Structure formats: C-alpha cells, structure tokens
CSV table of C-alpha atoms in Angstrom, one decimal:
chain,number,residue,atom,x,y,z
A,1,MET,CA,-50.9,-34.4,-11.2
A,2,LEU,CA,-50.6,-30.8,-10.0
A,3,THR,CA,-52.0,-27.8,-11.8
A,4,GLU,CA,-49.8,-24.7,-12.3
A,5,ALA,CA,-51.9,-22.8,-9.8
A,6,GLN,CA,-51.5,-25.5,-7.2
A,7,ALA,CA,-47.8,-25.6,-7.9
A,8,TRP,CA,-47.5,-21.9,-7.2
A,9,GLN,CA,-49.4,-22.4,-4.0
A,10,ALA,CA,-47.0,-25.2,-3.0
A,11,LEU,CA,-44.0,-23.0,-3.8
A,12,ASP,CA,-45.3,-20.2,-1.6
A,13,ALA,CA,-44.4,-22.5,1.3
A,14,VAL,CA,-40.8,-23.0,0.2
A,15,GLU,CA,-38.6,-20.9,2.4
A,16,ASP,CA,-35.4,-19.2,1.4
A,17,PRO,CA,-32.8,-21.3,3.4
A,18,GLU,CA,-30.8,-18.2,4.5
A,19,ILE,CA,-33.8,-16.0,5.2
A,20,PRO,CA,-36.5,-18.4,6.3
A,21,VAL,CA,-39.2,-15.7,6.8
A,22,VAL,CA,-39.7,-15.2,3.1
A,23,SER,CA,-40.6,-17.7,0.4
A,24,VAL,CA,-38.9,-18.3,-2.9
A,25,THR,CA,-41.9,-16.9,-4.7
A,26,GLU,CA,-41.9,-13.7,-2.5
A,27,LEU,CA,-38.2,-13.3,-3.3
A,28,GLY,CA,-39.1,-13.3,-7.0
A,29,ILE,CA,-36.7,-16.1,-7.9
A,30,VAL,CA,-39.4,-18.4,-9.4
A,31,ARG,CA,-39.9,-17.1,-12.9
A,32,GLU,CA,-42.2,-19.6,-14.4
A,33,VAL,CA,-44.1,-22.8,-13.7
A,34,VAL,CA,-45.1,-24.8,-16.7
A,35,ALA,CA,-47.1,-28.0,-16.8
A,36,GLU,CA,-45.5,-30.5,-19.1
A,37,GLY,CA,-47.4,-33.8,-19.6
A,38,ASP,CA,-47.8,-35.3,-16.1
A,39,GLY,CA,-44.9,-33.2,-14.7
A,40,LEU,CA,-43.8,-29.7,-14.1
A,41,ARG,CA,-41.0,-27.5,-15.2
A,42,VAL,CA,-40.0,-24.7,-12.8
A,43,VAL,CA,-37.8,-21.8,-14.1
A,44,VAL,CA,-35.7,-20.2,-11.4
A,45,THR,CA,-33.2,-17.4,-11.5
A,46,PRO,CA,-30.3,-17.2,-9.1
A,47,THR,CA,-29.9,-14.2,-6.7
A,48,TYR,CA,-26.1,-13.9,-6.9
A,49,SER,CA,-23.9,-15.9,-9.2
A,50,GLY,CA,-22.2,-17.6,-6.3
A,51,CYS,CA,-25.1,-17.8,-3.9
A,52,PRO,CA,-24.5,-21.1,-2.0
A,53,ALA,CA,-28.3,-21.5,-1.4
A,54,THR,CA,-29.1,-21.9,-5.1
A,55,GLU,CA,-28.7,-25.7,-5.2
A,56,LEU,CA,-30.6,-26.2,-1.9
A,57,ILE,CA,-33.4,-24.0,-3.2
A,58,ALA,CA,-33.7,-26.2,-6.3
A,59,GLU,CA,-33.9,-29.3,-4.2
A,60,SER,CA,-36.5,-27.8,-1.9
A,61,ILE,CA,-38.6,-26.8,-4.9
A,62,VAL,CA,-38.6,-30.4,-6.2
A,63,ASP,CA,-39.3,-31.8,-2.7
A,64,ALA,CA,-42.2,-29.4,-2.1
A,65,LEU,CA,-43.9,-30.1,-5.5
A,66,LYS,CA,-43.5,-33.8,-5.1
A,67,ALA,CA,-45.0,-33.7,-1.6
A,68,ALA,CA,-47.9,-31.8,-3.1
A,69,GLY,CA,-48.5,-34.5,-5.6
A,70,ALA,CA,-46.5,-33.5,-8.7
A,71,GLY,CA,-45.1,-36.1,-11.1
A,72,ALA,CA,-41.7,-35.4,-12.6
A,73,VAL,CA,-40.3,-32.0,-11.7
A,74,THR,CA,-37.5,-30.4,-13.5
A,75,VAL,CA,-35.8,-27.1,-12.4
A,76,GLU,CA,-34.3,-24.9,-15.1
A,77,THR,CA,-32.0,-22.0,-14.3
A,78,ARG,CA,-32.4,-18.9,-16.4
A,79,LEU,CA,-30.0,-16.0,-16.0
A,80,SER,CA,-31.7,-13.3,-18.1
A,81,PRO,CA,-33.1,-10.9,-17.1
A,82,ALA,CA,-30.9,-10.9,-14.1
A,83,TRP,CA,-32.6,-11.0,-10.7
A,84,SER,CA,-33.1,-7.7,-9.0
A,85,THR,CA,-34.1,-6.9,-5.4
A,86,ASP,CA,-36.9,-4.8,-7.1
A,87,TRP,CA,-38.6,-8.2,-7.6
A,88,ILE,CA,-39.1,-8.9,-3.9
A,89,ALA,CA,-42.8,-8.8,-3.1
A,90,GLU,CA,-44.2,-5.9,-1.2
A,91,GLY,CA,-45.5,-8.0,1.6
A,92,ALA,CA,-42.1,-9.7,2.0
A,93,ARG,CA,-40.4,-6.4,2.8
A,94,GLU,CA,-42.2,-6.0,6.1
A,95,LYS,CA,-41.5,-9.7,6.9
A,96,LEU,CA,-37.8,-8.9,6.4
A,97,ARG,CA,-37.9,-5.9,8.7
A,98,ALA,CA,-39.7,-7.8,11.4
A,99,TYR,CA,-36.9,-10.5,11.1
A,100,GLY,CA,-34.3,-7.8,11.7
A,101,ILE,CA,-33.2,-7.2,8.1
A,102,VAL,CA,-33.8,-3.8,6.6
A,103,PRO,CA,-35.3,-4.4,3.1
A,104,PRO,CA,-33.7,-2.9,0.0
A,105,GLN,CA,-35.0,0.6,-0.1
A,106,THR,CA,-33.8,2.1,-3.3
A,107,ALA,CA,-34.3,0.9,-6.8
A,108,ALA,CA,-31.4,-1.3,-7.9
A,109,PRO,CA,-28.6,0.9,-9.5
A,110,GLY,CA,-27.9,0.5,-13.2
A,111,GLY,CA,-24.8,0.8,-15.4
A,112,ALA,CA,-21.2,0.8,-14.5
A,113,GLN,CA,-21.6,3.6,-11.9
A,114,VAL,CA,-19.9,3.5,-8.6
A,115,VAL,CA,-20.8,5.8,-5.7
A,116,ARG,CA,-17.9,6.4,-3.4
A,117,PHE,CA,-18.4,6.0,0.3
A,118,MET,CA,-22.1,5.6,-0.2
A,119,SER,CA,-23.9,6.6,2.9
A,120,ARG,CA,-27.4,5.3,3.3
A,121,THR,CA,-29.6,6.5,6.1
A,122,LEU,CA,-31.4,3.4,7.4
A,123,ALA,CA,-33.8,3.1,10.3
A,124,CYS,CA,-33.0,0.5,12.8
A,125,PRO,CA,-35.4,-2.4,12.3
A,126,ARG,CA,-35.7,-2.9,16.1
A,127,CYS,CA,-36.0,0.6,17.6
A,128,GLY,CA,-36.6,2.8,14.6
A,129,SER,CA,-33.7,5.1,15.3
A,130,MET,CA,-32.1,6.8,12.4
A,131,ARG,CA,-28.7,6.9,14.1
A,132,THR,CA,-27.2,3.9,12.4
A,133,THR,CA,-23.7,3.2,11.1
A,134,ARG,CA,-22.6,0.8,8.4
A,135,LEU,CA,-20.0,-1.6,9.8
A,136,SER,CA,-19.3,-3.6,6.7
A,137,GLU,CA,-20.4,-3.6,3.0
A,138,PHE,CA,-20.6,-7.4,3.2
A,139,GLY,CA,-22.6,-9.1,5.9
A,140,SER,CA,-23.2,-12.7,6.7
A,141,THR,CA,-24.0,-13.3,3.1
A,142,ALA,CA,-23.1,-11.4,-0.1
A,143,CYS,CA,-26.6,-10.0,-0.4
A,144,LYS,CA,-26.5,-8.1,2.9
A,145,SER,CA,-24.4,-5.5,4.6
A,146,LEU,CA,-23.9,-5.1,8.3
A,147,TYR,CA,-25.0,-2.1,10.3
A,148,ARG,CA,-25.2,-1.1,13.9
A,149,CYS,CA,-27.8,1.1,15.7
A,150,GLU,CA,-26.1,3.8,17.8
A,151,ASP,CA,-29.1,4.0,20.1
A,152,CYS,CA,-30.2,0.4,20.9
A,153,ARG,CA,-26.6,-0.7,20.1
A,154,GLU,CA,-27.9,-3.8,18.3
A,155,PRO,CA,-26.4,-4.9,15.0
A,156,PHE,CA,-28.7,-5.4,12.0
A,157,GLU,CA,-28.4,-6.3,8.4
A,158,TYR,CA,-29.4,-4.5,5.2
A,159,PHE,CA,-30.5,-6.3,2.1
A,160,LYS,CA,-28.5,-4.5,-0.6
A,161,PRO,CA,-30.3,-3.4,-3.7
A,162,ILE,CA,-29.0,-5.3,-6.8
B,1,MET,CA,-27.4,-20.3,-29.9
B,2,THR,CA,-27.0,-20.0,-33.7
B,3,MET,CA,-23.7,-18.3,-33.6
B,4,GLN,CA,-20.8,-20.3,-35.0
B,5,THR,CA,-18.1,-20.9,-32.4
B,6,THR,CA,-14.7,-19.8,-33.5
B,7,PRO,CA,-11.4,-20.5,-31.6
B,8,GLU,CA,-11.2,-16.8,-30.8
B,9,HIS,CA,-14.7,-16.8,-29.3
B,10,LEU,CA,-13.8,-19.8,-27.0
B,11,GLU,CA,-10.5,-18.2,-26.1
B,12,TYR,CA,-12.2,-14.9,-25.1
B,13,VAL,CA,-14.7,-16.7,-22.9
B,14,LEU,CA,-11.9,-18.7,-21.3
B,15,ARG,CA,-10.0,-15.4,-20.5
B,16,LEU,CA,-13.1,-14.1,-18.7
B,17,GLY,CA,-13.8,-17.4,-16.9
B,18,ASP,CA,-10.2,-17.9,-15.8
B,19,ALA,CA,-9.8,-14.3,-14.7
B,20,ALA,CA,-12.8,-14.7,-12.4
B,21,LEU,CA,-11.6,-18.1,-11.2
B,22,ILE,CA,-8.1,-17.2,-10.4
B,23,HIS,CA,-8.9,-13.8,-8.9
B,24,GLY,CA,-11.6,-15.6,-6.8
B,25,GLN,CA,-9.2,-18.3,-5.7
B,26,ARG,CA,-6.7,-15.6,-4.5
B,27,LEU,CA,-9.4,-13.7,-2.6
B,28,SER,CA,-10.6,-16.9,-1.0
B,29,GLU,CA,-7.1,-17.5,0.5
B,30,TRP,CA,-8.0,-14.7,2.9
B,31,CYS,CA,-10.8,-16.7,4.5
B,32,GLY,CA,-9.8,-16.9,8.2
B,33,HIS,CA,-6.8,-14.6,7.8
B,34,ALA,CA,-8.1,-11.1,7.0
B,35,PRO,CA,-7.0,-8.3,9.4
B,36,VAL,CA,-10.6,-7.8,10.7
B,37,LEU,CA,-13.6,-10.1,10.7
B,38,GLU,CA,-15.6,-7.8,8.5
B,39,GLU,CA,-13.0,-7.9,5.8
B,40,ASP,CA,-12.7,-11.6,6.2
B,41,MET,CA,-16.4,-11.9,5.3
B,42,ALA,CA,-16.1,-9.3,2.5
B,43,MET,CA,-13.2,-11.1,0.9
B,44,ALA,CA,-15.0,-14.4,1.1
B,45,ASN,CA,-18.2,-12.9,-0.3
B,46,MET,CA,-16.4,-11.3,-3.2
B,47,ALA,CA,-14.6,-14.6,-3.9
B,48,LEU,CA,-17.9,-16.4,-3.8
B,49,ASP,CA,-19.3,-14.0,-6.4
B,50,LEU,CA,-16.3,-14.4,-8.6
B,51,ILE,CA,-16.2,-18.2,-8.4
B,52,GLY,CA,-20.0,-18.2,-9.2
B,53,GLN,CA,-19.2,-16.1,-12.3
B,54,ALA,CA,-16.4,-18.5,-13.2
B,55,ARG,CA,-18.7,-21.4,-13.0
B,56,LEU,CA,-21.2,-19.8,-15.4
B,57,LEU,CA,-18.4,-18.7,-17.8
B,58,LEU,CA,-16.5,-22.0,-17.7
B,59,SER,CA,-19.7,-24.0,-18.2
B,60,HIS,CA,-20.4,-21.8,-21.2
B,61,ALA,CA,-16.8,-22.2,-22.5
B,62,GLY,CA,-17.2,-26.0,-22.2
B,63,LYS,CA,-20.4,-25.9,-24.3
B,64,LEU,CA,-18.6,-23.7,-26.9
B,65,GLU,CA,-15.7,-26.1,-27.0
B,66,GLY,CA,-18.1,-29.0,-27.5
B,67,GLN,CA,-15.6,-31.6,-26.2
B,68,GLY,CA,-17.7,-32.6,-23.2
B,69,ARG,CA,-15.7,-30.7,-20.6
B,70,ASP,CA,-17.8,-29.2,-17.8
B,71,GLU,CA,-16.9,-26.3,-15.4
B,72,ASP,CA,-15.0,-28.7,-13.1
B,73,ALA,CA,-12.9,-30.2,-15.9
B,74,LEU,CA,-12.0,-26.7,-17.1
B,75,ALA,CA,-11.4,-25.3,-13.6
B,76,PHE,CA,-9.4,-28.2,-12.1
B,77,LEU,CA,-8.0,-30.4,-14.8
B,78,ARG,CA,-6.1,-28.1,-17.1
B,79,HIS,CA,-2.4,-27.5,-17.1
B,80,GLU,CA,-0.8,-24.1,-16.3
B,81,GLY,CA,-0.3,-23.2,-19.9
B,82,GLU,CA,-4.0,-23.7,-20.7
B,83,TYR,CA,-5.2,-21.0,-18.3
B,84,ARG,CA,-6.0,-17.7,-19.9
B,85,ASN,CA,-6.3,-15.3,-17.0
B,86,PRO,CA,-4.2,-12.1,-17.0
B,87,THR,CA,-1.1,-12.4,-14.8
B,88,LEU,CA,-2.5,-9.7,-12.5
B,89,CYS,CA,-5.1,-12.1,-11.2
B,90,GLU,CA,-2.6,-14.7,-10.0
B,91,MET,CA,-0.3,-12.2,-8.2
B,92,PRO,CA,0.1,-13.2,-4.6
B,93,ASN,CA,-1.9,-11.6,-1.8
B,94,THR,CA,1.2,-10.4,-0.1
B,95,ASP,CA,-0.6,-8.1,2.4
B,96,PHE,CA,-4.0,-6.5,2.7
B,97,ALA,CA,-3.0,-3.4,0.7
B,98,HIS,CA,-1.8,-5.6,-2.2
B,99,THR,CA,-5.1,-7.5,-2.3
B,100,ILE,CA,-7.2,-4.4,-2.1
B,101,LEU,CA,-5.2,-2.6,-4.8
B,102,LYS,CA,-5.4,-5.6,-7.1
B,103,ALA,CA,-9.1,-6.2,-6.5
B,104,PHE,CA,-9.7,-2.5,-7.2
B,105,LEU,CA,-7.7,-2.4,-10.4
B,106,LEU,CA,-9.3,-5.6,-11.6
B,107,GLY,CA,-12.8,-4.8,-10.3
B,108,SER,CA,-12.9,-1.4,-12.1
B,109,PHE,CA,-11.9,-3.2,-15.3
B,110,SER,CA,-14.6,-5.9,-14.8
B,111,LEU,CA,-17.2,-3.3,-14.3
B,112,LEU,CA,-16.6,-1.7,-17.7
B,113,LEU,CA,-16.2,-5.1,-19.4
B,114,TRP,CA,-19.5,-6.5,-18.0
B,115,ASP,CA,-21.3,-3.3,-18.9
B,116,ARG,CA,-20.1,-3.7,-22.5
B,117,LEU,CA,-20.7,-7.4,-22.7
B,118,GLY,CA,-24.3,-6.9,-21.7
B,119,GLY,CA,-24.8,-6.2,-25.4
B,120,SER,CA,-22.9,-9.2,-26.6
B,121,GLY,CA,-24.1,-11.1,-29.7
B,122,ASP,CA,-23.4,-14.2,-27.6
B,123,LEU,CA,-26.7,-14.2,-25.6
B,124,GLU,CA,-25.5,-16.5,-22.9
B,125,LEU,CA,-22.4,-14.3,-22.4
B,126,ALA,CA,-24.7,-11.2,-22.4
B,127,ALA,CA,-26.8,-12.8,-19.6
B,128,ILE,CA,-23.8,-13.7,-17.5
B,129,ALA,CA,-22.5,-10.2,-18.0
B,130,ALA,CA,-25.7,-8.5,-16.9
B,131,LYS,CA,-25.7,-10.6,-13.8
B,132,SER,CA,-22.0,-10.1,-13.0
B,133,LEU,CA,-22.2,-6.3,-13.5
B,134,LYS,CA,-24.5,-6.1,-10.5
B,135,GLU,CA,-22.0,-7.9,-8.3
B,136,ALA,CA,-19.0,-6.1,-9.7
B,137,ARG,CA,-20.4,-2.8,-8.8
B,138,TYR,CA,-20.3,-3.7,-5.1
B,139,HIS,CA,-16.7,-5.1,-5.5
B,140,ALA,CA,-15.5,-1.9,-7.1
B,141,GLU,CA,-17.2,0.3,-4.6
B,142,HIS,CA,-15.9,-1.6,-1.6
B,143,THR,CA,-12.3,-1.9,-2.8
B,144,GLY,CA,-12.2,1.7,-4.0
B,145,ASP,CA,-13.3,2.9,-0.6
B,146,TRP,CA,-10.5,0.9,0.9
B,147,VAL,CA,-7.9,2.2,-1.6
B,148,ILE,CA,-8.7,5.7,-0.3
B,149,ARG,CA,-8.7,4.6,3.3
B,150,LEU,CA,-5.4,2.9,3.0
B,151,GLY,CA,-3.7,5.5,0.7
B,152,ASP,CA,-5.0,8.5,2.6
B,153,GLY,CA,-4.7,6.8,6.0
B,154,THR,CA,-1.7,6.3,8.3
B,155,GLU,CA,1.9,6.6,7.3
B,156,GLU,CA,2.2,2.8,7.4
B,157,SER,CA,-1.0,2.1,5.4
B,158,HIS,CA,0.1,4.7,2.8
B,159,ARG,CA,3.5,3.1,2.5
B,160,ARG,CA,2.0,-0.3,1.9
B,161,ALA,CA,-0.7,0.9,-0.5
B,162,GLN,CA,2.0,2.7,-2.6
B,163,ALA,CA,4.2,-0.3,-2.5
B,164,ALA,CA,1.3,-2.4,-3.8
B,165,LEU,CA,0.5,0.0,-6.6
B,166,ASP,CA,4.2,0.1,-7.6
B,167,VAL,CA,4.3,-3.7,-7.9
B,168,LEU,CA,0.9,-4.2,-9.6
B,169,TRP,CA,0.6,-1.2,-11.9
B,170,PRO,CA,2.9,-2.7,-14.6
B,171,TYR,CA,0.7,-5.8,-14.8
B,172,THR,CA,-2.2,-3.7,-15.9
B,173,ASN,CA,-0.5,-3.1,-19.3
B,174,GLU,CA,-1.5,-6.7,-20.2
B,175,LEU,CA,-5.2,-6.0,-19.8
B,176,PHE,CA,-5.1,-3.6,-22.7
B,177,ALA,CA,-2.5,-5.3,-24.9
B,178,PRO,CA,-3.9,-5.6,-28.5
B,179,ASN,CA,-4.2,-9.2,-29.8
B,180,ALA,CA,-5.7,-11.1,-32.7
B,181,THR,CA,-8.3,-12.8,-30.4
B,182,ASP,CA,-9.7,-9.5,-29.3
B,183,ASP,CA,-9.8,-8.2,-32.9
B,184,ALA,CA,-11.7,-11.3,-34.1
B,185,VAL,CA,-14.2,-11.2,-31.2
B,186,SER,CA,-14.8,-7.5,-31.6
B,187,ALA,CA,-15.4,-7.8,-35.3
B,188,ALA,CA,-17.9,-10.6,-34.7
B,189,GLY,CA,-19.9,-8.5,-32.2
B,190,ILE,CA,-19.2,-10.9,-29.3
B,191,GLY,CA,-17.4,-8.4,-27.1
B,192,PRO,CA,-15.1,-5.4,-27.0
B,193,ALA,CA,-11.4,-5.6,-27.6
B,194,TRP,CA,-10.1,-5.0,-24.1
B,195,SER,CA,-7.9,-2.2,-25.4
B,196,GLU,CA,-11.0,-0.2,-26.2
B,197,LEU,CA,-11.6,0.0,-22.4
B,198,ALA,CA,-8.3,1.6,-21.5
B,199,ALA,CA,-9.4,5.2,-21.5
B,200,ASP,CA,-12.6,4.6,-19.5
B,201,TRP,CA,-10.6,2.5,-17.1
B,202,GLU,CA,-8.0,5.2,-16.5
B,203,ALA,CA,-10.9,7.7,-16.1
B,204,ALA,CA,-12.4,5.5,-13.4
B,205,VAL,CA,-9.2,4.5,-11.6
B,206,LEU,CA,-6.9,7.6,-11.6
B,207,PRO,CA,-9.2,9.9,-9.6
B,208,VAL,CA,-9.5,7.3,-6.9
B,209,LEU,CA,-5.7,6.8,-6.7
B,210,GLN,CA,-5.3,10.6,-6.6
B,211,HIS,CA,-7.9,10.9,-3.9
B,212,ALA,CA,-5.9,8.2,-2.0
B,213,THR,CA,-2.8,10.4,-2.4
B,214,LEU,CA,-1.0,7.6,-4.2
B,215,THR,CA,1.5,8.3,-7.0
B,216,VAL,CA,0.7,6.5,-10.2
B,217,PRO,CA,3.9,4.9,-11.6
B,218,ALA,CA,5.1,5.9,-15.1
B,219,ARG,CA,4.0,3.4,-17.8
B,220,THR,CA,6.8,1.1,-18.8
B,221,PRO,CA,7.0,-1.3,-21.8
B,222,PHE,CA,6.7,-4.3,-19.5
B,223,GLN,CA,4.2,-6.8,-20.7
B,224,SER,CA,3.0,-9.8,-18.7
B,225,THR,CA,1.5,-12.6,-20.8
B,226,GLY,CA,-1.0,-14.6,-18.6
B,227,LYS,CA,-3.9,-14.3,-21.0
B,228,PHE,CA,-1.7,-15.9,-23.7
B,229,GLY,CA,-1.0,-18.8,-21.4
B,230,ARG,CA,2.5,-17.8,-20.2
B,231,HIS,CA,2.2,-17.3,-16.5
B,232,SER,CA,4.3,-16.0,-13.6
B,233,GLU,CA,6.1,-18.2,-11.2
B,234,TYR,CA,3.2,-17.8,-8.8
B,235,MET,CA,0.7,-19.7,-11.0
B,236,GLY,CA,2.0,-23.2,-10.5
B,237,HIS,CA,1.7,-22.9,-6.7
B,238,LEU,CA,-1.8,-21.5,-6.9
B,239,LEU,CA,-2.9,-24.3,-9.2
B,240,ALA,CA,-1.2,-27.0,-7.0
B,241,HIS,CA,-3.3,-25.7,-4.1
B,242,MET,CA,-6.5,-25.3,-6.1
B,243,GLN,CA,-6.3,-28.5,-8.0
B,244,HIS,CA,-5.0,-30.8,-5.3
B,245,LEU,CA,-8.3,-32.0,-4.0
B,246,PRO,CA,-10.1,-32.7,-7.3
B,247,ARG,CA,-7.0,-34.4,-8.7
B,248,SER,CA,-6.5,-36.6,-5.6
B,249,PHE,CA,-10.1,-37.6,-5.4
B,250,PRO,CA,-11.5,-37.5,-9.0
B,251,GLY,CA,-15.2,-37.0,-9.1
B,252,ALA,CA,-15.4,-36.1,-5.4
B,253,LYS,CA,-18.7,-34.5,-4.2
B,254,TRP,CA,-19.4,-32.6,-1.0
C-alpha cells in the first residue's frame, strides 16, 4: 500500500528518459495520482503526440511505484488540456540550464499564429553570451531547437515553448 | 462520449488520421537522405509529430467504428481504396523543394483546421486538435521560412520551388472541395466543412508565396479525389513500402 503523497514522492525520482536531470513531476506530465483500492491510478499527459519517450515514461512510473511498495498500478493517458511548457516547475528550469538546455522562456504561443523567421535572443547556457544563432528549428528531439554560441562556439539546445 | 457516431463522423476522422499518417510517412522517407543534417532531423521530427497525431486519430476512428480495429489495423491493414487522405499528402518527395512546398501548403491548412477543431463537439477530437495545433504551428513556421529561403534564394532554388508549386498547387483544390460528409459533420457541430477554411488558408499562404517571389498558378478545374478513396498512382507504392513489415510479420512488436 502506498498513499498518494508517498506516490508523488516516488514519482519525483522518475527521470525523463531524454532529459535525465528533470523528473516527470517537474516536467508537469503527471496530472493526477489517485488511490484506488489497494492500487494506484496515475494520469499522465504526453508532451508531444509522437514523443517516443511516452511509453518508456509509463513503464518507469509503474516500476518506480511498485518498487516503492504500490499494489496494482495503472497509467492512464489524458490529452486535455494539452501539455504546455508553462507547466515545467520553476526549479527545473535552472536544472535544464545547468544541463546545457536553455529553458522555454516565453509563454507558450496560442492560436493559429505563425511568426515568420522568429528570432529569439537566448543567452548561452555555458558562457552567458547573448551572441547566439539558431542552427535548426528542430534539434535532437522535436521539443528542442539547436543553437550555437558565437563566443564560446559551443552548440546548445533550446526547449521550445509549446 | 454520448454523441451518436454517424458514417460521416467516422469518415471525417479517417480523413484527418490518414492525412497525418500519409504525410508523415512521406516526410519520414527523408530520414538519412535530407540535404543537410539539420533538415534530416527536422523532417524526422515533423514526421514523428504527424505519426503521433495519426495514432491518436486512428485509435479514435477505431473506437467510433466499433468493429474492434485499433490504430495498427487501420494504418497497416486497409486497402488503397479505404484510405481517405487528400491526394496531396501522397505526392512523391521528388526533391527538397517539393517536400517543403507540400509540407507548407498542408501545414498551413492543418493549422487552421486544428484551431477550429479545438471547439469540436466530439471531445476526443477536440483534445487531439488542441494538442496537434501546438505542433502544427512549428511545422508551418519552419516550412514557411524554407519556402521563402528557397523561392527568394538562388536561381536554382527558385526554379525548383516554382516547379514544385506548379505541380502541387492544383492538388490543393481537393482540400476545399464541397462534399456531403463535410456538410453532415459541420451541421452536427463536429468540425468545419474544409471549404470554410479556403479564404483563411489563402490569406495565410499567398503572402508567403509572394514574399518567396513565387508565381501562384491560375486555378484550374482539376480535382484530385484521394479523400474519396480514389488515389494517384503513387499511393500503391507508398502503401507497399509502409505495409510490408506489418503484413509480413503480423503482430510484430519492436
């Protein structure tokens, strides 16, 4: 038996498989934990529709809760409201930066608006220089774009607001 | 969901799911072949979003149909005439300019469609739309930037972008062709008739094409018919490639 509070604590230790410095709770993808009889039901929301980490995250959640002493664990996916980078916990933003990923800075855009050749001024997470250039809208995963610092010459990633 | 499923409702969701699936399949063909590494990753990431959307939509279609077919059965075990994607989605990649122009024309359309479907009376569809809209915005931005770069680029890139637009433009007629499915779905509050989006789509697309110094071809009466299940000669080859593995190894898992 595991209480809901204990379950949340156990979930705080479940890492995002692609960005292992932040937990699934810090990312804001665990929406609810509900005790049901002897077991638990965990409601998660996917980041991107095609995010290949989604299934692995669900398995990691079940494993972590069982290791912490939970009985039956079911993971339910809920789409609405759609996940937003605005849900990433404040503390996780600095963890991302220290890991070399600039956290999403602006509020997620709304509506069917497109900004042409959007230029975002980002500070290099390594040296702090503002002289940075976007190399690619899509980085190693759909949720990030790829930048380069013109001063320290290191590439870095930007977690796109969505 | 309390809403009664009508054949038109199912047909409409299949059009959305198949459009995402087939467009995603075409984009995924660039994996390992794009002109630069960054675009290889961009194409693969957009394909991943689209195939993710297709999974959600086809799962939903399977539930609406109520015959026990899941996303895989619908994606891989139907025959050509049962797919409901607009022909534009299945057009071959040809070159980078063709792919970018096609993804831009389709992406701009998806953006408007997802925005409207966010208010669908089919709540599952509304949830999928709200999620897909966020992704479509990045696709439309990225491909629109590239349309301008190619069109207003070198002589060679302009020539290729114009050639792509000339080939693909007539296929956009189909997106806005009135039909009984759209009428029924629109009347039921499930989603807009696609023809309602024509003016907003042109208002989004034409300034970008103009900025790209491309000449928009005159409209012709040509009507492709993919969304009615009558596909181009390219569809069979695409399906053979896409369906080969699941048909050869039924029930295979990674």
